[in-house]
Amino acid sequence: MASKDHKKAVAANLAVFNSEFAIKYDGKESQQTLALLFVKHLLEYNFTNPTSRKSPSETSTPIGDASKPHSGFTVDSSLPDPKTYLEKHPSSIFKPGMKLLDFACGTGIVSELFVPYIQGGELIGMDISKLFLERFNQRAEKITAENDLVMKSYEYDVLDEDKQDELKQFEGEFDAIVCTIAYHHIANYEQVTKKLASFLKSGGYLFIVDFYNEDVEEVSVGGGVSEAVLHMGGLKIDKLNHTLGDYAGLVNVSSAREFMVSIWQPESFISTHSRQVVIDKLKNGELPKRTAPDGDVEYLIDTSLIYAVGQKK
Ligand SMILES: C[S@@+](CC[C@H](N)C(=O)[O-])C[C@H]1O[C@@H](n2cnc3c(N)ncnc32)[C@H](O)[C@@H]1O
């Protein structure tokens, strides 16, 4: 089931995500801002008209105030109030008692933000990286001590032939699956999507959130730039729709840029994820530069995020 390319990508990703990068990951301002914005836009998603999406012009300028830490976003001021959330978003699928899978969950920095909205439910993380999952498990221990919620993780490559029997336990189990900024690391993302679709309950939603580099819509770019980053800056809108709909059999499928935000990133990120125009600005010394608290030299860039959505019949 898992191709040679898939196995190679998994090994290359483990070299990155099972390394000291895991220690730094949660402390990065960019990851904190993105996690908050991922969850905000998922919680505020329009489930009444799930395929009615924002237009390119509505999402063409960065949200927030780039001169402030985290572009001015904070958990308290930017996420919906959990006490009034369902009154304001009555059609949301994020609700108490639900079963949510955070696929490629990493350290759980995104998963954690769902906790107040899904009390009494289950929050499952799945990833290939032992080190990231150790951090997820530390989080889960603290969270489950203070909340009415099951939170646990599983270390799986969902295409691993030897694990298919074990993975059957997840079939038809989840009300929603979210996967944030991982698809551009996955070689056989079509097969992974099909597998994730099989994990959904009828009516359940799959959300693929990823970096979106508008250049990928041009035929000449978008290939792999390293063994770990298989799809430079993300996937094309048509490809995502085709994968979710025709390939994985989901309905109410749509993909669109959901928001753009200014974040601080190191050169290694920019050269493998950003638009050519941003890479050129970096080379010409035109991007704002800083030394982050962890010692990394970082540049301020505009980054687009795509949300690809599908629902199980
Ligand atoms: C950039 S991190 C994102 C982590 C988390 N979702 C977040 O938003 O902070 C990418 C994650 O994808 C995981 N990953 C890469 N390839 C994978 C695969 N084939 N199956 C599952 N997880 C994978 C990595 O181990 C890593 O945790």
mmCIF file of C-alpha atoms and ligand atoms in Angstrom:
data_model
loop_
_atom_site.group_PDB
_atom_site.id
_atom_site.type_symbol
_atom_site.label_atom_id
_atom_site.label_comp_id
_atom_site.label_asym_id
_atom_site.label_seq_id
_atom_site.Cartn_x
_atom_site.Cartn_y
_atom_site.Cartn_z
ATOM 1 C CA MET A 1 0.000 0.000 0.000
ATOM 2 C CA ALA A 2 2.701 2.508 0.971
ATOM 3 C CA SER A 3 4.885 3.260 -2.061
ATOM 4 C CA LYS A 4 8.657 3.630 -1.980
ATOM 5 C CA ASP A 5 8.190 7.404 -2.286
ATOM 6 C CA HIS A 6 5.848 7.426 0.689
ATOM 7 C CA LYS A 7 8.291 5.473 2.855
ATOM 8 C CA LYS A 8 11.155 7.742 1.796
ATOM 9 C CA ALA A 9 9.095 10.836 2.705
ATOM 10 C CA VAL A 10 8.165 9.355 6.090
ATOM 11 C CA ALA A 11 11.852 8.662 6.828
ATOM 12 C CA ALA A 12 12.866 12.181 5.714
ATOM 13 C CA ASN A 13 10.120 13.728 7.838
ATOM 14 C CA LEU A 14 11.161 11.702 10.856
ATOM 15 C CA ALA A 15 14.684 13.090 10.448
ATOM 16 C CA VAL A 16 13.174 16.587 10.789
ATOM 17 C CA PHE A 17 10.286 16.078 13.201
ATOM 18 C CA ASN A 18 11.955 13.520 15.460
ATOM 19 C CA SER A 19 14.859 15.882 16.094
ATOM 20 C CA GLU A 20 15.671 18.850 18.344
ATOM 21 C CA PHE A 21 13.226 20.803 16.165
ATOM 22 C CA ALA A 22 10.531 19.134 18.307
ATOM 23 C CA ILE A 23 11.956 20.850 21.394
ATOM 24 C CA LYS A 24 11.839 24.297 19.784
ATOM 25 C CA TYR A 25 8.535 23.866 17.929
ATOM 26 C CA ASP A 26 6.034 24.973 20.588
ATOM 27 C CA GLY A 27 8.099 28.038 21.504
ATOM 28 C CA LYS A 28 8.025 29.443 17.970
ATOM 29 C CA GLU A 29 5.860 32.547 17.652
ATOM 30 C CA SER A 30 4.906 31.489 14.112
ATOM 31 C CA GLN A 31 3.546 28.108 15.288
ATOM 32 C CA GLN A 32 1.638 29.714 18.168
ATOM 33 C CA THR A 33 0.033 32.286 15.865
ATOM 34 C CA LEU A 34 -0.813 29.708 13.225
ATOM 35 C CA ALA A 35 -2.284 27.243 15.752
ATOM 36 C CA LEU A 36 -4.559 29.955 17.107
ATOM 37 C CA LEU A 37 -5.666 31.052 13.636
ATOM 38 C CA PHE A 38 -6.203 27.467 12.415
ATOM 39 C CA VAL A 39 -8.587 26.761 15.277
ATOM 40 C CA LYS A 40 -10.296 30.160 15.077
ATOM 41 C CA HIS A 41 -11.162 29.617 11.410
ATOM 42 C CA LEU A 42 -12.286 26.033 12.024
ATOM 43 C CA LEU A 43 -14.529 27.050 14.924
ATOM 44 C CA GLU A 44 -15.975 29.902 12.843
ATOM 45 C CA TYR A 45 -16.394 27.799 9.692
ATOM 46 C CA ASN A 46 -19.777 28.175 7.984
ATOM 47 C CA PHE A 47 -21.342 24.734 8.393
ATOM 48 C CA THR A 48 -24.728 25.989 7.197
ATOM 49 C CA ASN A 49 -23.245 26.449 3.706
ATOM 50 C CA PRO A 50 -20.068 24.388 3.887
ATOM 51 C CA THR A 51 -18.999 24.968 0.273
ATOM 52 C CA SER A 52 -19.627 28.708 0.255
ATOM 53 C CA ARG A 53 -16.079 29.989 0.575
ATOM 54 C CA LYS A 54 -14.267 33.299 0.785
ATOM 55 C CA SER A 55 -13.281 34.852 -2.534
ATOM 56 C CA PRO A 56 -9.605 35.452 -3.429
ATOM 57 C CA SER A 57 -10.094 39.219 -3.001
ATOM 58 C CA GLU A 58 -11.550 38.761 0.502
ATOM 59 C CA THR A 59 -8.390 36.976 1.620
ATOM 60 C CA SER A 60 -5.728 38.918 -0.272
ATOM 61 C CA THR A 61 -4.421 41.005 2.630
ATOM 62 C CA PRO A 62 -2.862 39.672 5.843
ATOM 63 C CA ILE A 63 -5.152 39.642 8.886
ATOM 64 C CA GLY A 64 -4.070 41.142 12.201
ATOM 65 C CA ASP A 65 -1.406 43.716 12.978
ATOM 66 C CA ALA A 66 2.075 42.519 12.007
ATOM 67 C CA SER A 67 3.739 45.082 14.285
ATOM 68 C CA LYS A 68 2.338 43.275 17.358
ATOM 69 C CA PRO A 69 3.402 39.906 18.829
ATOM 70 C CA HIS A 70 1.320 37.115 17.249
ATOM 71 C CA SER A 71 -0.052 39.791 14.896
ATOM 72 C CA GLY A 72 -2.211 40.941 17.818
ATOM 73 C CA PHE A 73 -4.091 37.621 18.175
ATOM 74 C CA THR A 74 -4.540 36.036 21.611
ATOM 75 C CA VAL A 75 -6.494 32.991 22.788
ATOM 76 C CA ASP A 76 -8.733 35.104 25.031
ATOM 77 C CA SER A 77 -9.483 37.878 22.558
ATOM 78 C CA SER A 78 -9.471 35.964 19.259
ATOM 79 C CA LEU A 79 -11.146 32.600 19.888
ATOM 80 C CA PRO A 80 -14.918 32.428 20.432
ATOM 81 C CA ASP A 81 -16.057 32.393 24.063
ATOM 82 C CA PRO A 82 -16.650 28.669 24.820
ATOM 83 C CA LYS A 83 -19.649 29.604 27.028
ATOM 84 C CA THR A 84 -21.600 31.207 24.167
ATOM 85 C CA TYR A 85 -19.959 29.373 21.264
ATOM 86 C CA LEU A 86 -22.878 27.113 20.277
ATOM 87 C CA GLU A 87 -25.441 29.896 20.613
ATOM 88 C CA LYS A 88 -23.433 31.929 18.104
ATOM 89 C CA HIS A 89 -22.477 28.969 15.899
ATOM 90 C CA PRO A 90 -25.437 26.580 16.206
ATOM 91 C CA SER A 91 -24.468 24.578 13.079
ATOM 92 C CA SER A 92 -20.901 23.946 14.185
ATOM 93 C CA ILE A 93 -19.727 20.360 14.307
ATOM 94 C CA PHE A 94 -17.328 21.234 17.133
ATOM 95 C CA LYS A 95 -19.413 20.503 20.192
ATOM 96 C CA PRO A 96 -19.357 18.794 23.588
ATOM 97 C CA GLY A 97 -19.084 15.023 23.408
ATOM 98 C CA MET A 98 -17.677 14.923 19.876
ATOM 99 C CA LYS A 99 -14.859 12.696 18.737
ATOM 100 C CA LEU A 100 -12.073 14.646 17.023
ATOM 101 C CA LEU A 101 -8.945 13.291 15.334
ATOM 102 C CA ASP A 102 -5.989 15.625 14.901
ATOM 103 C CA PHE A 103 -4.069 13.814 12.171
ATOM 104 C CA ALA A 104 -0.320 14.643 12.006
ATOM 105 C CA CYS A 105 -0.961 16.357 15.351
ATOM 106 C CA GLY A 106 2.696 17.024 16.159
ATOM 107 C CA THR A 107 3.067 18.351 19.707
ATOM 108 C CA GLY A 108 -0.670 19.011 20.094
ATOM 109 C CA ILE A 109 -0.272 22.799 19.971
ATOM 110 C CA VAL A 110 -3.367 22.944 17.719
ATOM 111 C CA SER A 111 -5.328 20.104 19.401
ATOM 112 C CA GLU A 112 -5.155 21.791 22.807
ATOM 113 C CA LEU A 113 -7.120 24.824 21.626
ATOM 114 C CA PHE A 114 -10.194 22.666 20.882
ATOM 115 C CA VAL A 115 -10.420 21.422 24.477
ATOM 116 C CA PRO A 116 -12.894 24.019 25.880
ATOM 117 C CA TYR A 117 -15.338 23.359 23.011
ATOM 118 C CA ILE A 118 -15.468 19.558 23.090
ATOM 119 C CA GLN A 119 -15.785 18.723 26.769
ATOM 120 C CA GLY A 120 -17.045 15.223 27.446
ATOM 121 C CA GLY A 121 -15.629 14.134 24.113
ATOM 122 C CA GLU A 122 -12.491 12.524 22.746
ATOM 123 C CA LEU A 123 -9.456 14.232 21.264
ATOM 124 C CA ILE A 124 -7.168 11.799 19.496
ATOM 125 C CA GLY A 125 -3.776 12.689 18.049
ATOM 126 C CA MET A 126 -1.990 10.627 15.414
ATOM 127 C CA ASP A 127 1.515 11.177 14.027
ATOM 128 C CA ILE A 128 4.641 9.357 12.889
ATOM 129 C CA SER A 129 7.008 11.235 15.212
ATOM 130 C CA LYS A 130 7.661 9.696 18.623
ATOM 131 C CA LEU A 131 9.280 12.868 19.944
ATOM 132 C CA PHE A 132 6.379 15.097 18.918
ATOM 133 C CA LEU A 133 3.940 12.613 20.430
ATOM 134 C CA GLU A 134 5.858 12.625 23.714
ATOM 135 C CA ARG A 135 5.094 16.329 23.925
ATOM 136 C CA PHE A 136 1.480 15.684 22.912
ATOM 137 C CA ASN A 137 1.226 13.130 25.731
ATOM 138 C CA GLN A 138 2.683 15.568 28.296
ATOM 139 C CA ARG A 139 0.017 18.069 27.252
ATOM 140 C CA ALA A 140 -2.691 15.415 27.371
ATOM 141 C CA GLU A 141 -1.745 14.410 30.905
ATOM 142 C CA LYS A 142 -2.155 17.974 32.157
ATOM 143 C CA ILE A 143 -5.326 18.620 30.140
ATOM 144 C CA THR A 144 -7.135 15.435 31.132
ATOM 145 C CA ALA A 145 -6.349 16.102 34.816
ATOM 146 C CA GLU A 146 -8.216 19.420 34.523
ATOM 147 C CA ASN A 147 -10.955 18.602 31.980
ATOM 148 C CA ASP A 148 -13.718 16.126 31.307
ATOM 149 C CA LEU A 149 -12.185 14.726 28.135
ATOM 150 C CA VAL A 150 -10.291 11.734 26.776
ATOM 151 C CA MET A 151 -7.073 12.888 25.097
ATOM 152 C CA LYS A 152 -4.564 10.386 23.790
ATOM 153 C CA SER A 153 -2.223 9.756 20.905
ATOM 154 C CA TYR A 154 -1.263 6.988 18.500
ATOM 155 C CA GLU A 155 1.982 6.606 16.586
ATOM 156 C CA TYR A 156 1.018 5.409 13.117
ATOM 157 C CA ASP A 157 1.874 5.797 9.478
ATOM 158 C CA VAL A 158 -1.644 5.116 8.219
ATOM 159 C CA LEU A 159 -0.299 3.521 5.022
ATOM 160 C CA ASP A 160 1.950 1.045 6.844
ATOM 161 C CA GLU A 161 0.943 -2.417 5.499
ATOM 162 C CA ASP A 162 1.715 -4.084 8.841
ATOM 163 C CA LYS A 163 -0.690 -1.848 10.767
ATOM 164 C CA GLN A 164 -3.825 -2.112 8.637
ATOM 165 C CA ASP A 165 -5.572 -4.512 11.033
ATOM 166 C CA GLU A 166 -4.881 -2.263 14.023
ATOM 167 C CA LEU A 167 -6.053 0.802 12.105
ATOM 168 C CA LYS A 168 -9.484 -0.782 11.567
ATOM 169 C CA GLN A 169 -10.343 0.347 15.126
ATOM 170 C CA PHE A 170 -10.650 3.928 13.769
ATOM 171 C CA GLU A 171 -13.072 3.190 10.924
ATOM 172 C CA GLY A 172 -16.286 5.220 11.157
ATOM 173 C CA GLU A 173 -15.199 6.653 14.518
ATOM 174 C CA PHE A 174 -14.766 10.420 14.124
ATOM 175 C CA ASP A 175 -17.135 13.383 13.842
ATOM 176 C CA ALA A 176 -14.282 15.451 12.440
ATOM 177 C CA ILE A 177 -10.674 15.077 11.395
ATOM 178 C CA VAL A 178 -8.351 18.059 11.151
ATOM 179 C CA CYS A 179 -4.879 17.999 9.674
ATOM 180 C CA THR A 180 -2.796 21.167 9.844
ATOM 181 C CA ILE A 181 0.320 22.012 7.805
ATOM 182 C CA ALA A 182 1.280 18.385 7.165
ATOM 183 C CA TYR A 183 -0.006 17.525 3.673
ATOM 184 C CA HIS A 184 2.899 19.202 1.910
ATOM 185 C CA HIS A 185 5.129 16.680 3.715
ATOM 186 C CA ILE A 186 3.190 13.615 2.543
ATOM 187 C CA ALA A 187 4.032 11.836 -0.726
ATOM 188 C CA ASN A 188 0.934 9.636 -1.134
ATOM 189 C CA TYR A 189 -1.521 12.196 0.172
ATOM 190 C CA GLU A 190 -4.321 10.774 -2.032
ATOM 191 C CA GLN A 191 -4.137 7.393 -0.299
ATOM 192 C CA VAL A 192 -3.767 9.046 3.089
ATOM 193 C CA THR A 193 -6.929 11.068 2.378
ATOM 194 C CA LYS A 194 -8.848 7.924 1.440
ATOM 195 C CA LYS A 195 -7.748 6.307 4.678
ATOM 196 C CA LEU A 196 -8.787 9.363 6.707
ATOM 197 C CA ALA A 197 -12.168 9.409 4.954
ATOM 198 C CA SER A 198 -12.700 5.819 6.144
ATOM 199 C CA PHE A 199 -12.127 7.021 9.736
ATOM 200 C CA LEU A 200 -15.107 9.433 9.534
ATOM 201 C CA LYS A 201 -18.631 8.792 10.749
ATOM 202 C CA SER A 202 -21.375 9.393 8.224
ATOM 203 C CA GLY A 203 -21.837 13.191 8.078
ATOM 204 C CA GLY A 204 -18.361 13.778 9.558
ATOM 205 C CA TYR A 205 -15.962 16.373 8.158
ATOM 206 C CA LEU A 206 -12.334 16.229 7.045
ATOM 207 C CA PHE A 207 -10.370 19.503 7.099
ATOM 208 C CA ILE A 208 -6.979 19.720 5.444
ATOM 209 C CA VAL A 209 -5.289 22.971 6.386
ATOM 210 C CA ASP A 210 -2.013 23.710 4.675
ATOM 211 C CA PHE A 211 0.317 26.435 3.540
ATOM 212 C CA TYR A 212 -0.765 27.763 0.186
ATOM 213 C CA ASN A 213 1.777 29.237 -2.148
ATOM 214 C CA GLU A 214 -0.229 30.759 -5.001
ATOM 215 C CA ASP A 215 2.656 29.933 -7.374
ATOM 216 C CA VAL A 216 1.615 26.250 -7.248
ATOM 217 C CA GLU A 217 -1.294 27.077 -9.536
ATOM 218 C CA GLU A 218 1.356 27.669 -12.273
ATOM 219 C CA VAL A 219 2.304 24.404 -13.929
ATOM 220 C CA SER A 220 6.021 25.087 -13.705
ATOM 221 C CA VAL A 221 6.297 25.061 -9.891
ATOM 222 C CA GLY A 222 4.982 22.988 -7.034
ATOM 223 C CA GLY A 223 7.257 19.951 -7.062
ATOM 224 C CA GLY A 224 9.259 18.599 -4.136
ATOM 225 C CA VAL A 225 12.070 20.770 -2.864
ATOM 226 C CA SER A 226 13.525 18.258 -0.435
ATOM 227 C CA GLU A 227 12.832 14.687 0.613
ATOM 228 C CA ALA A 228 10.715 16.046 3.501
ATOM 229 C CA VAL A 229 8.878 18.856 1.690
ATOM 230 C CA LEU A 230 7.205 17.019 -1.151
ATOM 231 C CA HIS A 231 5.001 19.781 -2.419
ATOM 232 C CA MET A 232 6.655 23.188 -2.420
ATOM 233 C CA GLY A 233 4.334 25.509 -0.548
ATOM 234 C CA GLY A 234 1.332 23.182 -0.717
ATOM 235 C CA LEU A 235 -1.117 21.707 -3.185
ATOM 236 C CA LYS A 236 -3.244 23.106 -5.973
ATOM 237 C CA ILE A 237 -6.912 23.825 -5.338
ATOM 238 C CA ASP A 238 -8.067 21.475 -8.118
ATOM 239 C CA LYS A 239 -5.857 18.669 -6.882
ATOM 240 C CA LEU A 240 -7.187 18.952 -3.360
ATOM 241 C CA ASN A 241 -10.796 18.983 -4.563
ATOM 242 C CA HIS A 242 -10.152 15.983 -6.796
ATOM 243 C CA THR A 243 -8.437 14.109 -3.943
ATOM 244 C CA LEU A 244 -11.238 14.735 -1.457
ATOM 245 C CA GLY A 245 -14.104 14.202 -3.888
ATOM 246 C CA ASP A 246 -13.315 11.824 -6.757
ATOM 247 C CA TYR A 247 -10.585 9.889 -4.978
ATOM 248 C CA ALA A 248 -11.738 9.701 -1.344
ATOM 249 C CA GLY A 249 -15.475 9.823 -2.126
ATOM 250 C CA LEU A 250 -16.337 12.772 0.110
ATOM 251 C CA VAL A 251 -19.157 15.236 -0.674
ATOM 252 C CA ASN A 252 -19.606 18.977 -0.061
ATOM 253 C CA VAL A 253 -16.005 19.378 -1.156
ATOM 254 C CA SER A 254 -14.358 22.784 -1.455
ATOM 255 C CA SER A 255 -10.874 24.268 -1.227
ATOM 256 C CA ALA A 256 -9.989 27.936 -0.946
ATOM 257 C CA ARG A 257 -7.538 30.307 0.627
ATOM 258 C CA GLU A 258 -8.993 30.887 4.095
ATOM 259 C CA PHE A 259 -6.689 33.639 5.313
ATOM 260 C CA MET A 260 -3.314 35.261 4.926
ATOM 261 C CA VAL A 261 -1.144 36.334 7.866
ATOM 262 C CA SER A 262 2.280 37.883 8.407
ATOM 263 C CA ILE A 263 4.597 35.601 10.356
ATOM 264 C CA TRP A 264 8.306 35.461 11.246
ATOM 265 C CA GLN A 265 10.088 32.532 9.599
ATOM 266 C CA PRO A 266 13.711 31.466 9.076
ATOM 267 C CA GLU A 267 15.314 31.337 5.634
ATOM 268 C CA SER A 268 15.074 27.515 5.597
ATOM 269 C CA PHE A 269 11.275 27.799 5.700
ATOM 270 C CA ILE A 270 11.003 30.615 3.176
ATOM 271 C CA SER A 271 13.175 28.896 0.583
ATOM 272 C CA THR A 272 11.023 25.732 0.680
ATOM 273 C CA HIS A 273 7.523 27.142 1.167
ATOM 274 C CA SER A 274 7.211 30.695 -0.134
ATOM 275 C CA ARG A 275 6.308 32.336 -3.403
ATOM 276 C CA GLN A 276 9.151 33.251 -5.744
ATOM 277 C CA VAL A 277 8.463 36.953 -5.176
ATOM 278 C CA VAL A 278 9.078 36.475 -1.421
ATOM 279 C CA ILE A 279 12.227 34.421 -2.025
ATOM 280 C CA ASP A 280 13.504 37.202 -4.308
ATOM 281 C CA LYS A 281 12.800 39.805 -1.613
ATOM 282 C CA LEU A 282 14.747 37.701 0.893
ATOM 283 C CA LYS A 283 17.714 37.483 -1.503
ATOM 284 C CA ASN A 284 17.585 41.249 -2.075
ATOM 285 C CA GLY A 285 17.535 42.008 1.669
ATOM 286 C CA GLU A 286 14.070 43.595 1.414
ATOM 287 C CA LEU A 287 12.316 41.626 4.194
ATOM 288 C CA PRO A 288 12.108 42.868 7.822
ATOM 289 C CA LYS A 289 14.643 40.827 9.843
ATOM 290 C CA ARG A 290 15.017 39.953 13.546
ATOM 291 C CA THR A 291 16.776 37.579 15.896
ATOM 292 C CA ALA A 292 14.059 35.546 17.635
ATOM 293 C CA PRO A 293 14.255 34.752 21.384
ATOM 294 C CA ASP A 294 15.515 31.234 20.501
ATOM 295 C CA GLY A 295 18.442 32.719 18.522
ATOM 296 C CA ASP A 296 17.042 31.993 15.038
ATOM 297 C CA VAL A 297 17.348 34.740 12.425
ATOM 298 C CA GLU A 298 13.841 35.275 11.060
ATOM 299 C CA TYR A 299 12.153 37.378 8.372
ATOM 300 C CA LEU A 300 8.609 38.731 8.296
ATOM 301 C CA ILE A 301 6.639 37.221 5.397
ATOM 302 C CA ASP A 302 3.018 37.061 4.269
ATOM 303 C CA THR A 303 1.799 33.458 4.292
ATOM 304 C CA SER A 304 -1.433 32.089 2.839
ATOM 305 C CA LEU A 305 -3.353 29.181 4.311
ATOM 306 C CA ILE A 306 -5.699 26.952 2.373
ATOM 307 C CA TYR A 307 -8.596 24.992 3.882
ATOM 308 C CA ALA A 308 -9.735 21.947 1.915
ATOM 309 C CA VAL A 309 -12.967 20.456 3.224
ATOM 310 C CA GLY A 310 -15.022 17.355 2.544
ATOM 311 C CA GLN A 311 -17.885 15.534 4.259
ATOM 312 C CA LYS A 312 -18.586 11.819 4.502
ATOM 313 C CA LYS A 313 -21.921 10.823 2.952
HETATM 314 C C1 LIG B 1 4.674 21.053 10.471
HETATM 315 S S1 LIG B 1 4.224 19.739 11.522
HETATM 316 C C2 LIG B 1 2.559 20.155 11.953
HETATM 317 C C3 LIG B 1 2.161 19.598 13.295
HETATM 318 C C4 LIG B 1 0.791 20.080 13.794
HETATM 319 N N1 LIG B 1 -0.283 19.605 12.947
HETATM 320 C C5 LIG B 1 0.769 21.600 13.898
HETATM 321 O O1 LIG B 1 0.016 22.256 13.156
HETATM 322 O O2 LIG B 1 1.518 22.136 14.744
HETATM 323 C C6 LIG B 1 3.993 18.388 10.398
HETATM 324 C C7 LIG B 1 3.647 17.089 11.113
HETATM 325 O O3 LIG B 1 3.329 16.096 10.126
HETATM 326 C C8 LIG B 1 3.828 14.854 10.599
HETATM 327 N N2 LIG B 1 3.894 13.948 9.453
HETATM 328 C C9 LIG B 1 4.688 14.013 8.359
HETATM 329 N N3 LIG B 1 4.428 12.988 7.515
HETATM 330 C C10 LIG B 1 3.419 12.270 8.091
HETATM 331 C C11 LIG B 1 2.701 11.090 7.723
HETATM 332 N N4 LIG B 1 2.954 10.451 6.588
HETATM 333 N N5 LIG B 1 1.731 10.637 8.553
HETATM 334 C C12 LIG B 1 1.458 11.286 9.713
HETATM 335 N N6 LIG B 1 2.106 12.392 10.114
HETATM 336 C C13 LIG B 1 3.068 12.883 9.312
HETATM 337 C C14 LIG B 1 5.167 15.225 11.224
HETATM 338 O O4 LIG B 1 5.674 14.231 12.089
HETATM 339 C C15 LIG B 1 4.789 16.512 11.950
HETATM 340 O O5 LIG B 1 4.308 16.263 13.247
#
